[in-house]
Amino acid sequence: MTSVDFSTFVDQQYKGIPEQTETIEDKKRAIAAKKRILQHPDCPPNKKSEILREISVIEGEIAGMQSEAHNQAMNSSIFPSRNNLG
């Protein structure tokens, strides 16, 4: 494959994924696309390390969003909020 083919492949993988992901679903789709790009035989080695860092950052964002959602669920339960046990 030529570099043009790799570029086309990358464009196809990111199709339908917003540049700035806001939801966990979009972030997971971006990670899946990046992992497919990593598997491409023409993926340059310097791009692989960059993509791996991007995946790590996105995974951290997902973990933060899940933690925040968990905390909100706990604070909106039938129990009083932790700050107002009074």
mmCIF file with all atom_site columns, N, CA, C and O in Angstrom, residues 24-53:
data_model
loop_
_atom_site.group_PDB
_atom_site.id
_atom_site.type_symbol
_atom_site.label_atom_id
_atom_site.label_alt_id
_atom_site.label_comp_id
_atom_site.label_asym_id
_atom_site.label_entity_id
_atom_site.label_seq_id
_atom_site.pdbx_PDB_ins_code
_atom_site.Cartn_x
_atom_site.Cartn_y
_atom_site.Cartn_z
_atom_site.occupancy
_atom_site.B_iso_or_equiv
_atom_site.pdbx_formal_charge
_atom_site.auth_seq_id
_atom_site.auth_comp_id
_atom_site.auth_asym_id
_atom_site.auth_atom_id
_atom_site.pdbx_PDB_model_num
ATOM 1   N N  . ILE A 1 24 ? -18.978 9.341  26.130 1.00 0.00 ? 24 ILE A N  1
ATOM 2   C CA . ILE A 1 24 ? -18.198 8.116  26.303 1.00 0.00 ? 24 ILE A CA 1
ATOM 3   C C  . ILE A 1 24 ? -18.286 7.262  25.044 1.00 0.00 ? 24 ILE A C  1
ATOM 4   O O  . ILE A 1 24 ? -17.283 6.703  24.592 1.00 0.00 ? 24 ILE A O  1
ATOM 5   N N  . GLU A 1 25 ? -19.452 7.211  24.440 1.00 0.00 ? 25 GLU A N  1
ATOM 6   C CA . GLU A 1 25 ? -19.636 6.416  23.221 1.00 0.00 ? 25 GLU A CA 1
ATOM 7   C C  . GLU A 1 25 ? -18.720 6.915  22.101 1.00 0.00 ? 25 GLU A C  1
ATOM 8   O O  . GLU A 1 25 ? -18.043 6.124  21.440 1.00 0.00 ? 25 GLU A O  1
ATOM 9   N N  . ASP A 1 26 ? -18.682 8.238  21.896 1.00 0.00 ? 26 ASP A N  1
ATOM 10  C CA . ASP A 1 26 ? -17.805 8.795  20.861 1.00 0.00 ? 26 ASP A CA 1
ATOM 11  C C  . ASP A 1 26 ? -16.342 8.531  21.182 1.00 0.00 ? 26 ASP A C  1
ATOM 12  O O  . ASP A 1 26 ? -15.537 8.245  20.295 1.00 0.00 ? 26 ASP A O  1
ATOM 13  N N  . LYS A 1 27 ? -15.981 8.631  22.447 1.00 0.00 ? 27 LYS A N  1
ATOM 14  C CA . LYS A 1 27 ? -14.598 8.395  22.851 1.00 0.00 ? 27 LYS A CA 1
ATOM 15  C C  . LYS A 1 27 ? -14.214 6.934  22.586 1.00 0.00 ? 27 LYS A C  1
ATOM 16  O O  . LYS A 1 27 ? -13.119 6.649  22.105 1.00 0.00 ? 27 LYS A O  1
ATOM 17  N N  . LYS A 1 28 ? -15.118 6.006  22.875 1.00 0.00 ? 28 LYS A N  1
ATOM 18  C CA . LYS A 1 28 ? -14.845 4.595  22.619 1.00 0.00 ? 28 LYS A CA 1
ATOM 19  C C  . LYS A 1 28 ? -14.710 4.327  21.126 1.00 0.00 ? 28 LYS A C  1
ATOM 20  O O  . LYS A 1 28 ? -13.868 3.526  20.700 1.00 0.00 ? 28 LYS A O  1
ATOM 21  N N  . ARG A 1 29 ? -15.534 4.988  20.321 1.00 0.00 ? 29 ARG A N  1
ATOM 22  C CA . ARG A 1 29 ? -15.432 4.835  18.865 1.00 0.00 ? 29 ARG A CA 1
ATOM 23  C C  . ARG A 1 29 ? -14.101 5.392  18.361 1.00 0.00 ? 29 ARG A C  1
ATOM 24  O O  . ARG A 1 29 ? -13.479 4.810  17.471 1.00 0.00 ? 29 ARG A O  1
ATOM 25  N N  . ALA A 1 30 ? -13.655 6.504  18.935 1.00 0.00 ? 30 ALA A N  1
ATOM 26  C CA . ALA A 1 30 ? -12.366 7.087  18.541 1.00 0.00 ? 30 ALA A CA 1
ATOM 27  C C  . ALA A 1 30 ? -11.217 6.138  18.892 1.00 0.00 ? 30 ALA A C  1
ATOM 28  O O  . ALA A 1 30 ? -10.294 5.949  18.098 1.00 0.00 ? 30 ALA A O  1
ATOM 29  N N  . ILE A 1 31 ? -11.288 5.528  20.066 1.00 0.00 ? 31 ILE A N  1
ATOM 30  C CA . ILE A 1 31 ? -10.255 4.568  20.470 1.00 0.00 ? 31 ILE A CA 1
ATOM 31  C C  . ILE A 1 31 ? -10.235 3.378  19.513 1.00 0.00 ? 31 ILE A C  1
ATOM 32  O O  . ILE A 1 31 ? -9.167  2.933  19.080 1.00 0.00 ? 31 ILE A O  1
ATOM 33  N N  . ALA A 1 32 ? -11.416 2.866  19.174 1.00 0.00 ? 32 ALA A N  1
ATOM 34  C CA . ALA A 1 32 ? -11.486 1.721  18.255 1.00 0.00 ? 32 ALA A CA 1
ATOM 35  C C  . ALA A 1 32 ? -10.882 2.085  16.901 1.00 0.00 ? 32 ALA A C  1
ATOM 36  O O  . ALA A 1 32 ? -10.134 1.287  16.316 1.00 0.00 ? 32 ALA A O  1
ATOM 37  N N  . ALA A 1 33 ? -11.158 3.289  16.407 1.00 0.00 ? 33 ALA A N  1
ATOM 38  C CA . ALA A 1 33 ? -10.598 3.728  15.127 1.00 0.00 ? 33 ALA A CA 1
ATOM 39  C C  . ALA A 1 33 ? -9.079  3.820  15.227 1.00 0.00 ? 33 ALA A C  1
ATOM 40  O O  . ALA A 1 33 ? -8.358  3.380  14.320 1.00 0.00 ? 33 ALA A O  1
ATOM 41  N N  . LYS A 1 34 ? -8.584  4.383  16.310 1.00 0.00 ? 34 LYS A N  1
ATOM 42  C CA . LYS A 1 34 ? -7.140  4.527  16.492 1.00 0.00 ? 34 LYS A CA 1
ATOM 43  C C  . LYS A 1 34 ? -6.466  3.156  16.562 1.00 0.00 ? 34 LYS A C  1
ATOM 44  O O  . LYS A 1 34 ? -5.376  2.964  16.018 1.00 0.00 ? 34 LYS A O  1
ATOM 45  N N  . LYS A 1 35 ? -7.103  2.200  17.202 1.00 0.00 ? 35 LYS A N  1
ATOM 46  C CA . LYS A 1 35 ? -6.531  0.853  17.283 1.00 0.00 ? 35 LYS A CA 1
ATOM 47  C C  . LYS A 1 35 ? -6.483  0.189  15.913 1.00 0.00 ? 35 LYS A C  1
ATOM 48  O O  . LYS A 1 35 ? -5.530  -0.527 15.597 1.00 0.00 ? 35 LYS A O  1
ATOM 49  N N  . ARG A 1 36 ? -7.512  0.435  15.088 1.00 0.00 ? 36 ARG A N  1
ATOM 50  C CA . ARG A 1 36 ? -7.489  -0.116 13.722 1.00 0.00 ? 36 ARG A CA 1
ATOM 51  C C  . ARG A 1 36 ? -6.357  0.532  12.912 1.00 0.00 ? 36 ARG A C  1
ATOM 52  O O  . ARG A 1 36 ? -5.678  -0.148 12.137 1.00 0.00 ? 36 ARG A O  1
ATOM 53  N N  . ILE A 1 37 ? -6.168  1.832  13.109 1.00 0.00 ? 37 ILE A N  1
ATOM 54  C CA . ILE A 1 37 ? -5.093  2.540  12.397 1.00 0.00 ? 37 ILE A CA 1
ATOM 55  C C  . ILE A 1 37 ? -3.738  1.973  12.808 1.00 0.00 ? 37 ILE A C  1
ATOM 56  O O  . ILE A 1 37 ? -2.846  1.786  11.969 1.00 0.00 ? 37 ILE A O  1
ATOM 57  N N  . LEU A 1 38 ? -3.567  1.679  14.094 1.00 0.00 ? 38 LEU A N  1
ATOM 58  C CA . LEU A 1 38 ? -2.306  1.095  14.570 1.00 0.00 ? 38 LEU A CA 1
ATOM 59  C C  . LEU A 1 38 ? -1.996  -0.229 13.881 1.00 0.00 ? 38 LEU A C  1
ATOM 60  O O  . LEU A 1 38 ? -0.828  -0.572 13.685 1.00 0.00 ? 38 LEU A O  1
ATOM 61  N N  . GLN A 1 39 ? -3.032  -0.977 13.522 1.00 0.00 ? 39 GLN A N  1
ATOM 62  C CA . GLN A 1 39 ? -2.847  -2.298 12.908 1.00 0.00 ? 39 GLN A CA 1
ATOM 63  C C  . GLN A 1 39 ? -2.501  -2.216 11.421 1.00 0.00 ? 39 GLN A C  1
ATOM 64  O O  . GLN A 1 39 ? -2.071  -3.205 10.839 1.00 0.00 ? 39 GLN A O  1
ATOM 65  N N  . HIS A 1 40 ? -2.681  -1.027 10.826 1.00 0.00 ? 40 HIS A N  1
ATOM 66  C CA . HIS A 1 40 ? -2.419  -0.880 9.390  1.00 0.00 ? 40 HIS A CA 1
ATOM 67  C C  . HIS A 1 40 ? -0.922  -1.071 9.127  1.00 0.00 ? 40 HIS A C  1
ATOM 68  O O  . HIS A 1 40 ? -0.088  -0.509 9.827  1.00 0.00 ? 40 HIS A O  1
ATOM 69  N N  . PRO A 1 41 ? -0.566  -1.863 8.116  1.00 0.00 ? 41 PRO A N  1
ATOM 70  C CA . PRO A 1 41 ? 0.856   -2.140 7.853  1.00 0.00 ? 41 PRO A CA 1
ATOM 71  C C  . PRO A 1 41 ? 1.677   -0.892 7.482  1.00 0.00 ? 41 PRO A C  1
ATOM 72  O O  . PRO A 1 41 ? 2.892   -0.891 7.660  1.00 0.00 ? 41 PRO A O  1
ATOM 73  N N  . ASP A 1 42 ? 1.040   0.144  6.976  1.00 0.00 ? 42 ASP A N  1
ATOM 74  C CA . ASP A 1 42 ? 1.771   1.355  6.586  1.00 0.00 ? 42 ASP A CA 1
ATOM 75  C C  . ASP A 1 42 ? 1.740   2.445  7.655  1.00 0.00 ? 42 ASP A C  1
ATOM 76  O O  . ASP A 1 42 ? 2.161   3.573  7.400  1.00 0.00 ? 42 ASP A O  1
ATOM 77  N N  . CYS A 1 43 ? 1.272   2.114  8.850  1.00 0.00 ? 43 CYS A N  1
ATOM 78  C CA . CYS A 1 43 ? 1.255   3.111  9.928  1.00 0.00 ? 43 CYS A CA 1
ATOM 79  C C  . CYS A 1 43 ? 2.699   3.408  10.338 1.00 0.00 ? 43 CYS A C  1
ATOM 80  O O  . CYS A 1 43 ? 3.423   2.514  10.772 1.00 0.00 ? 43 CYS A O  1
ATOM 81  N N  . PRO A 1 44 ? 3.131   4.668  10.193 1.00 0.00 ? 44 PRO A N  1
ATOM 82  C CA . PRO A 1 44 ? 4.522   5.009  10.522 1.00 0.00 ? 44 PRO A CA 1
ATOM 83  C C  . PRO A 1 44 ? 4.821   4.818  12.015 1.00 0.00 ? 44 PRO A C  1
ATOM 84  O O  . PRO A 1 44 ? 3.962   5.111  12.851 1.00 0.00 ? 44 PRO A O  1
ATOM 85  N N  . PRO A 1 45 ? 6.009   4.339  12.350 1.00 0.00 ? 45 PRO A N  1
ATOM 86  C CA . PRO A 1 45 ? 6.359   4.113  13.757 1.00 0.00 ? 45 PRO A CA 1
ATOM 87  C C  . PRO A 1 45 ? 6.207   5.354  14.636 1.00 0.00 ? 45 PRO A C  1
ATOM 88  O O  . PRO A 1 45 ? 5.737   5.257  15.770 1.00 0.00 ? 45 PRO A O  1
ATOM 89  N N  . ASN A 1 46 ? 6.563   6.529  14.134 1.00 0.00 ? 46 ASN A N  1
ATOM 90  C CA . ASN A 1 46 ? 6.424   7.737  14.951 1.00 0.00 ? 46 ASN A CA 1
ATOM 91  C C  . ASN A 1 46 ? 4.951   8.074  15.193 1.00 0.00 ? 46 ASN A C  1
ATOM 92  O O  . ASN A 1 46 ? 4.604   8.650  16.217 1.00 0.00 ? 46 ASN A O  1
ATOM 93  N N  . LYS A 1 47 ? 4.075   7.703  14.279 1.00 0.00 ? 47 LYS A N  1
ATOM 94  C CA . LYS A 1 47 ? 2.635   7.916  14.469 1.00 0.00 ? 47 LYS A CA 1
ATOM 95  C C  . LYS A 1 47 ? 2.083   6.946  15.511 1.00 0.00 ? 47 LYS A C  1
ATOM 96  O O  . LYS A 1 47 ? 1.163   7.277  16.246 1.00 0.00 ? 47 LYS A O  1
ATOM 97  N N  . LYS A 1 48 ? 2.643   5.734  15.553 1.00 0.00 ? 48 LYS A N  1
ATOM 98  C CA . LYS A 1 48 ? 2.144   4.734  16.496 1.00 0.00 ? 48 LYS A CA 1
ATOM 99  C C  . LYS A 1 48 ? 2.285   5.220  17.935 1.00 0.00 ? 48 LYS A C  1
ATOM 100 O O  . LYS A 1 48 ? 1.347   5.107  18.720 1.00 0.00 ? 48 LYS A O  1
ATOM 101 N N  . SER A 1 49 ? 3.420   5.789  18.285 1.00 0.00 ? 49 SER A N  1
ATOM 102 C CA . SER A 1 49 ? 3.602   6.260  19.656 1.00 0.00 ? 49 SER A CA 1
ATOM 103 C C  . SER A 1 49 ? 2.661   7.432  19.948 1.00 0.00 ? 49 SER A C  1
ATOM 104 O O  . SER A 1 49 ? 2.104   7.534  21.049 1.00 0.00 ? 49 SER A O  1
ATOM 105 N N  . GLU A 1 50 ? 2.445   8.281  18.961 1.00 0.00 ? 50 GLU A N  1
ATOM 106 C CA . GLU A 1 50 ? 1.512   9.401  19.129 1.00 0.00 ? 50 GLU A CA 1
ATOM 107 C C  . GLU A 1 50 ? 0.084   8.893  19.336 1.00 0.00 ? 50 GLU A C  1
ATOM 108 O O  . GLU A 1 50 ? -0.637  9.366  20.225 1.00 0.00 ? 50 GLU A O  1
ATOM 109 N N  . ILE A 1 51 ? -0.309  7.921  18.534 1.00 0.00 ? 51 ILE A N  1
ATOM 110 C CA . ILE A 1 51 ? -1.657  7.357  18.645 1.00 0.00 ? 51 ILE A CA 1
ATOM 111 C C  . ILE A 1 51 ? -1.834  6.654  19.982 1.00 0.00 ? 51 ILE A C  1
ATOM 112 O O  . ILE A 1 51 ? -2.888  6.776  20.621 1.00 0.00 ? 51 ILE A O  1
ATOM 113 N N  . LEU A 1 52 ? -0.826  5.932  20.442 1.00 0.00 ? 52 LEU A N  1
ATOM 114 C CA . LEU A 1 52 ? -0.914  5.256  21.740 1.00 0.00 ? 52 LEU A CA 1
ATOM 115 C C  . LEU A 1 52 ? -1.094  6.270  22.875 1.00 0.00 ? 52 LEU A C  1
ATOM 116 O O  . LEU A 1 52 ? -1.863  6.029  23.812 1.00 0.00 ? 52 LEU A O  1
ATOM 117 N N  . ARG A 1 53 ? -0.405  7.409  22.780 1.00 0.00 ? 53 ARG A N  1
ATOM 118 C CA . ARG A 1 53 ? -0.586  8.465  23.793 1.00 0.00 ? 53 ARG A CA 1
ATOM 119 C C  . ARG A 1 53 ? -2.005  9.021  23.739 1.00 0.00 ? 53 ARG A C  1
ATOM 120 O O  . ARG A 1 53 ? -2.624  9.256  24.781 1.00 0.00 ? 53 ARG A O  1
#
